PDB file of C-alpha atoms in Angstrom:
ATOM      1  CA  UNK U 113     173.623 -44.799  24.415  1.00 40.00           C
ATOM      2  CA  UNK U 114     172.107 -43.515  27.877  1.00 42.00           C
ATOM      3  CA  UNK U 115     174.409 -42.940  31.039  1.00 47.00           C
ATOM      4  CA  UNK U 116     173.372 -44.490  33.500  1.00 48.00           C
ATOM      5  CA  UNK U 117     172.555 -41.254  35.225  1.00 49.00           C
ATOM      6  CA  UNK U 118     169.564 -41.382  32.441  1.00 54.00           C
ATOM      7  CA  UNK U 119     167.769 -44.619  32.851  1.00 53.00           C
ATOM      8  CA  UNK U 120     165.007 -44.174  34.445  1.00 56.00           C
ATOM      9  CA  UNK U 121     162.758 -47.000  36.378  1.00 50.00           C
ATOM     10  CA  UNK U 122     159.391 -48.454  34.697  1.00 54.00           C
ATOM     11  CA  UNK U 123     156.569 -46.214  35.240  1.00 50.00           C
ATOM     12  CA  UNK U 124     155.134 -48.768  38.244  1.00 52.00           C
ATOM     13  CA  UNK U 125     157.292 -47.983  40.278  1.00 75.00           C
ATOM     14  CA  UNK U 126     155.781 -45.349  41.542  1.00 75.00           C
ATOM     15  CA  UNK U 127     155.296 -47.338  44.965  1.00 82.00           C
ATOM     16  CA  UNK U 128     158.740 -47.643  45.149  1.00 87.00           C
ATOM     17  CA  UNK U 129     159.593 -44.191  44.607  1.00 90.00           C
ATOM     18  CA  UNK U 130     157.221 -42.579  46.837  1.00 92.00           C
ATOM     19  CA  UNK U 131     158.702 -45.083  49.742  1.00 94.00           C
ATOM     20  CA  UNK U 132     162.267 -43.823  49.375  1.00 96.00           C
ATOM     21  CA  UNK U 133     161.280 -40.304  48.998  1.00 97.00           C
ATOM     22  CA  UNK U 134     158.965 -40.768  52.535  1.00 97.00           C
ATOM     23  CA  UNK U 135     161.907 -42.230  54.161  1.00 98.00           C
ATOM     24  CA  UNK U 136     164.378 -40.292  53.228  1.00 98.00           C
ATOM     25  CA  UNK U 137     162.703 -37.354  54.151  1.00 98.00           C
ATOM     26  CA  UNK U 138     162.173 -39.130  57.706  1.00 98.00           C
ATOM     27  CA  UNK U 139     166.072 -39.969  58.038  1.00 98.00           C
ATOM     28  CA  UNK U 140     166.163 -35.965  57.015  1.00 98.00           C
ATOM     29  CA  UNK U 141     164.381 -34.602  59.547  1.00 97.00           C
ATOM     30  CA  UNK U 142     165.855 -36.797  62.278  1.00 96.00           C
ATOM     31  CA  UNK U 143     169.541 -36.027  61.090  1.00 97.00           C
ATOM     32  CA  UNK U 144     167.973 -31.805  61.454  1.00 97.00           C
ATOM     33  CA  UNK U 145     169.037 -31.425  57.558  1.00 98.00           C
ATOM     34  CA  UNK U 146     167.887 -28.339  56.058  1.00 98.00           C
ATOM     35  CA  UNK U 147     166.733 -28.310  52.324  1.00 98.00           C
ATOM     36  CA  UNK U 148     169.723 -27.264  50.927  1.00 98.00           C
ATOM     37  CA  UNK U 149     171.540 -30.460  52.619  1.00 98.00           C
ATOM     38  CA  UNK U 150     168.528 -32.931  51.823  1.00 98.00           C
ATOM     39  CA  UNK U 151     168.882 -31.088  48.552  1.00 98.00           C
ATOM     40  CA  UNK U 152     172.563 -32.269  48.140  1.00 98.00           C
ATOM     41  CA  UNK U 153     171.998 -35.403  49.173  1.00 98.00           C
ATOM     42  CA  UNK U 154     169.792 -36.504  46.572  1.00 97.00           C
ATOM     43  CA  UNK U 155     171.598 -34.739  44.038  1.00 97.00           C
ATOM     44  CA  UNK U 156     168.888 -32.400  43.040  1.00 96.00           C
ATOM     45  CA  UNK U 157     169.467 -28.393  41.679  1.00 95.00           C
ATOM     46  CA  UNK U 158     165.893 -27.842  41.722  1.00 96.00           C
ATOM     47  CA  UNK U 159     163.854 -26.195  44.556  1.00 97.00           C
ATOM     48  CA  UNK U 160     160.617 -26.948  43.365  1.00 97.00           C
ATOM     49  CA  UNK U 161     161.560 -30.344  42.270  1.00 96.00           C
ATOM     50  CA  UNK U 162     162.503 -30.853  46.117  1.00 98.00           C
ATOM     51  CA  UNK U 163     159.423 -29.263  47.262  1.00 98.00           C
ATOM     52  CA  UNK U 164     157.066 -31.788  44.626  1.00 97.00           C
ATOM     53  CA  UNK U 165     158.910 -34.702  46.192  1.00 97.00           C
ATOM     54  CA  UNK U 166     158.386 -33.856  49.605  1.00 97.00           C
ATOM     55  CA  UNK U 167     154.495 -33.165  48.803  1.00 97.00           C
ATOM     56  CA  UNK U 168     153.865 -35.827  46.683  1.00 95.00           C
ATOM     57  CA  UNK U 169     156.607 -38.829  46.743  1.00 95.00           C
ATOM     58  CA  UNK U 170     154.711 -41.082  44.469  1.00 91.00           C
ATOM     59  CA  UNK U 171     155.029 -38.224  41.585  1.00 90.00           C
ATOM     60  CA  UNK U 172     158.624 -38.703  41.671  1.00 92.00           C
ATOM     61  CA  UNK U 173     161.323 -40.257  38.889  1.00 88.00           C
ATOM     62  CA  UNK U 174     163.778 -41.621  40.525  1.00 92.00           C
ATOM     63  CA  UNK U 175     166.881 -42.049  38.118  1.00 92.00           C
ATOM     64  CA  UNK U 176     169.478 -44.867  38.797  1.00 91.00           C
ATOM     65  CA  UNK U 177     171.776 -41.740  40.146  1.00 94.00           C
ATOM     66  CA  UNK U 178     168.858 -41.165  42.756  1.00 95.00           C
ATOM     67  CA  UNK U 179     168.371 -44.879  43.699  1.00 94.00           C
ATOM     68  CA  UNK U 180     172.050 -45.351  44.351  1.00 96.00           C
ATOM     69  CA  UNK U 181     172.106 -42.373  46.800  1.00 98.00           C
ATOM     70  CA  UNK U 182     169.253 -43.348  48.328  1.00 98.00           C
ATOM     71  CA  UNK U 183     170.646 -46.399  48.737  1.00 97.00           C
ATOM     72  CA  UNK U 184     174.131 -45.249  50.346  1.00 98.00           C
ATOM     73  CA  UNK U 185     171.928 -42.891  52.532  1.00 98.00           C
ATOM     74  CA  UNK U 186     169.874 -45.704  54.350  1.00 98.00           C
ATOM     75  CA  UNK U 187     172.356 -48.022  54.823  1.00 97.00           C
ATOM     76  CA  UNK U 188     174.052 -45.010  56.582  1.00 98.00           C
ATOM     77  CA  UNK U 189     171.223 -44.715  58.895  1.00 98.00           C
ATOM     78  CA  UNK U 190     171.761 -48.300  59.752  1.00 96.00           C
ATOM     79  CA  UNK U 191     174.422 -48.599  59.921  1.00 97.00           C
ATOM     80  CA  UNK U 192     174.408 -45.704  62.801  1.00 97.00           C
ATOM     81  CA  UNK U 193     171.363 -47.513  64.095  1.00 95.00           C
ATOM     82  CA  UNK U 194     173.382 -50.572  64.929  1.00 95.00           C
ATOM     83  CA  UNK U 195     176.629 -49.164  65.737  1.00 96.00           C
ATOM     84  CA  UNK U 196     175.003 -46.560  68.332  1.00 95.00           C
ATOM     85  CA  UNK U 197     171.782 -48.257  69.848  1.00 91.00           C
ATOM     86  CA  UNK U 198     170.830 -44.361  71.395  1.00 95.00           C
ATOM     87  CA  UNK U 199     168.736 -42.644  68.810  1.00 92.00           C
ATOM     88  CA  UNK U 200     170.414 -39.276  69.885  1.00 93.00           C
ATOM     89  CA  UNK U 201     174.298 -41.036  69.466  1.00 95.00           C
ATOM     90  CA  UNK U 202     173.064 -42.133  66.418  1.00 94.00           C
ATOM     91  CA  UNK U 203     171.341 -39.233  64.687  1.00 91.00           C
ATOM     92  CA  UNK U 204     174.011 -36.702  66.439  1.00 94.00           C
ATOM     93  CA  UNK U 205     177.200 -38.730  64.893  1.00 97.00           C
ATOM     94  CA  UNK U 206     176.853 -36.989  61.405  1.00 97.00           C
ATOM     95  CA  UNK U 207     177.561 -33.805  63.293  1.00 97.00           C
ATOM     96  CA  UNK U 208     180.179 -34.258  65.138  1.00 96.00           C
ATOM     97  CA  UNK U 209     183.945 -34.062  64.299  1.00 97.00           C
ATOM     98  CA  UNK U 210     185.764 -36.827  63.382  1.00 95.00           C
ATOM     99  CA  UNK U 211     189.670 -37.771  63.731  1.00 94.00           C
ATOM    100  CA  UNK U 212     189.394 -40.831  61.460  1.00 94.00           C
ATOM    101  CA  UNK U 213     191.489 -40.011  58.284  1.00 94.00           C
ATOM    102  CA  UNK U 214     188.444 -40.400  56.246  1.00 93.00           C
ATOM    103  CA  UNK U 215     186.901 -37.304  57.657  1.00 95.00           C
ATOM    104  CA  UNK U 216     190.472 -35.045  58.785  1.00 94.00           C
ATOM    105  CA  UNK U 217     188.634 -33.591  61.610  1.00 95.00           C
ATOM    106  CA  UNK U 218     185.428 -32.715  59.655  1.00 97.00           C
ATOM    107  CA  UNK U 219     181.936 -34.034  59.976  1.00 97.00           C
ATOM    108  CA  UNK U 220     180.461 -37.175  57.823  1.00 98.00           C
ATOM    109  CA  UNK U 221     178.108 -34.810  56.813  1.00 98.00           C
ATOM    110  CA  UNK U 222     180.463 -32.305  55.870  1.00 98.00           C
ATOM    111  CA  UNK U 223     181.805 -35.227  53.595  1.00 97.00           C
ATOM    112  CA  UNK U 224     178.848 -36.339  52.536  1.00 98.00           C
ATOM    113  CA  UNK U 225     177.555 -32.869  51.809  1.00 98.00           C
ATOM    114  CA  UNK U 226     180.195 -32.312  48.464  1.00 95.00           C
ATOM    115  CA  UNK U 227     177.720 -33.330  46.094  1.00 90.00           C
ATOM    116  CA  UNK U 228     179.393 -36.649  44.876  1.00 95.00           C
ATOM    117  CA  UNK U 229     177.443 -40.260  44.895  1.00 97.00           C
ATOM    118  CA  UNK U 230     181.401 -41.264  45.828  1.00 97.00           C
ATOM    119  CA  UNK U 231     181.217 -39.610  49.222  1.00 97.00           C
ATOM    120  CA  UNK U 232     178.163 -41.344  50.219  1.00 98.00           C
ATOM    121  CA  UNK U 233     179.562 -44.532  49.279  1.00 98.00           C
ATOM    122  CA  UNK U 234     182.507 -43.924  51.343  1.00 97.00           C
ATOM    123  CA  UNK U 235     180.765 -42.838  54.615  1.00 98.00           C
ATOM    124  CA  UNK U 236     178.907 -45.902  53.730  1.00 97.00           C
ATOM    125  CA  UNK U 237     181.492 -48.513  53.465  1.00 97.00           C
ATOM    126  CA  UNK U 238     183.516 -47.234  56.662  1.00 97.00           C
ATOM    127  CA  UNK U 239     180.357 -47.609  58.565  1.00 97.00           C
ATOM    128  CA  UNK U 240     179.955 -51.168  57.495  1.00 96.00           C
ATOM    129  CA  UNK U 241     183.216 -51.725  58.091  1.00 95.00           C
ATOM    130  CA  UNK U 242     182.915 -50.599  61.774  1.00 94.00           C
ATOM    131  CA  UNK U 243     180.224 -52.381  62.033  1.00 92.00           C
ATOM    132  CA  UNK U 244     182.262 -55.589  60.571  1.00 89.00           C
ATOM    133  CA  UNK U 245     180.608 -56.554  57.103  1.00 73.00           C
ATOM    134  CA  UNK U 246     183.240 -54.977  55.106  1.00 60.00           C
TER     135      UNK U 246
END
């Protein structure tokens, strides 16, 4: 039986790939994440992997893992889109300390940054929840 870490989309999706891969490295570059971050984020070990993706989206396989950060990662930069209408409120917010117990003081990206698809999902759902859909 595959995880479902394994299962990996039909081969025409290719489109679909290479658009989450182009937008997430926009939201990348406007949050000023270096590769090791944008590395974490997606949940990839691999360098050259990264590097491949970054050249050449479409050449991607993105695993159900890599979807559902991908996911959690955009509606994050919604969310922040809505919540702070000034792009650099917005894109600064991940860097800044926060007091909500969520974050003790630390960053959302210095939450989001431990590696786990559950730390996205949490940065995620308090957003939407300031935001009022949770």
């Amino acid at each position: 039986m595959l995880s479902t870490a394994q299962v990996q989309l039909p081969a025409d999706s290719a489109m679909v790939a290479g658009a989450a891969l182009r937008t997430f490295f926009n939201i990348a570059d406007v949050w000023r994440l270096n590769v090791e971050q944008a590395m974490v984020l997606l949940g990839l070990d691999s360098r050259s992997t990264y590097f491949k993706w970054k050249k050449n989206p479409e050449t991607a396989s993105l695993n159900t893992d890599k979807l559902e950060r991908l996911s959690y990662i955009f509606g994050i930069y919604k969310a922040l889109q809505i919540l702070l209408p000034k792009p650099e409120a917005a894109d600064g917010w991940l860097h800044k300390p926060n007091q909500a117990a969520l974050f003790s003081g630390q960053t959302a990206l210095q939450r989001m940054l431990s590696g786990r698809v559950a730390d996205l999902y949490v940065v995620r759902q308090y957003l939407d929840a300031q935001c009022g859909w949770a």
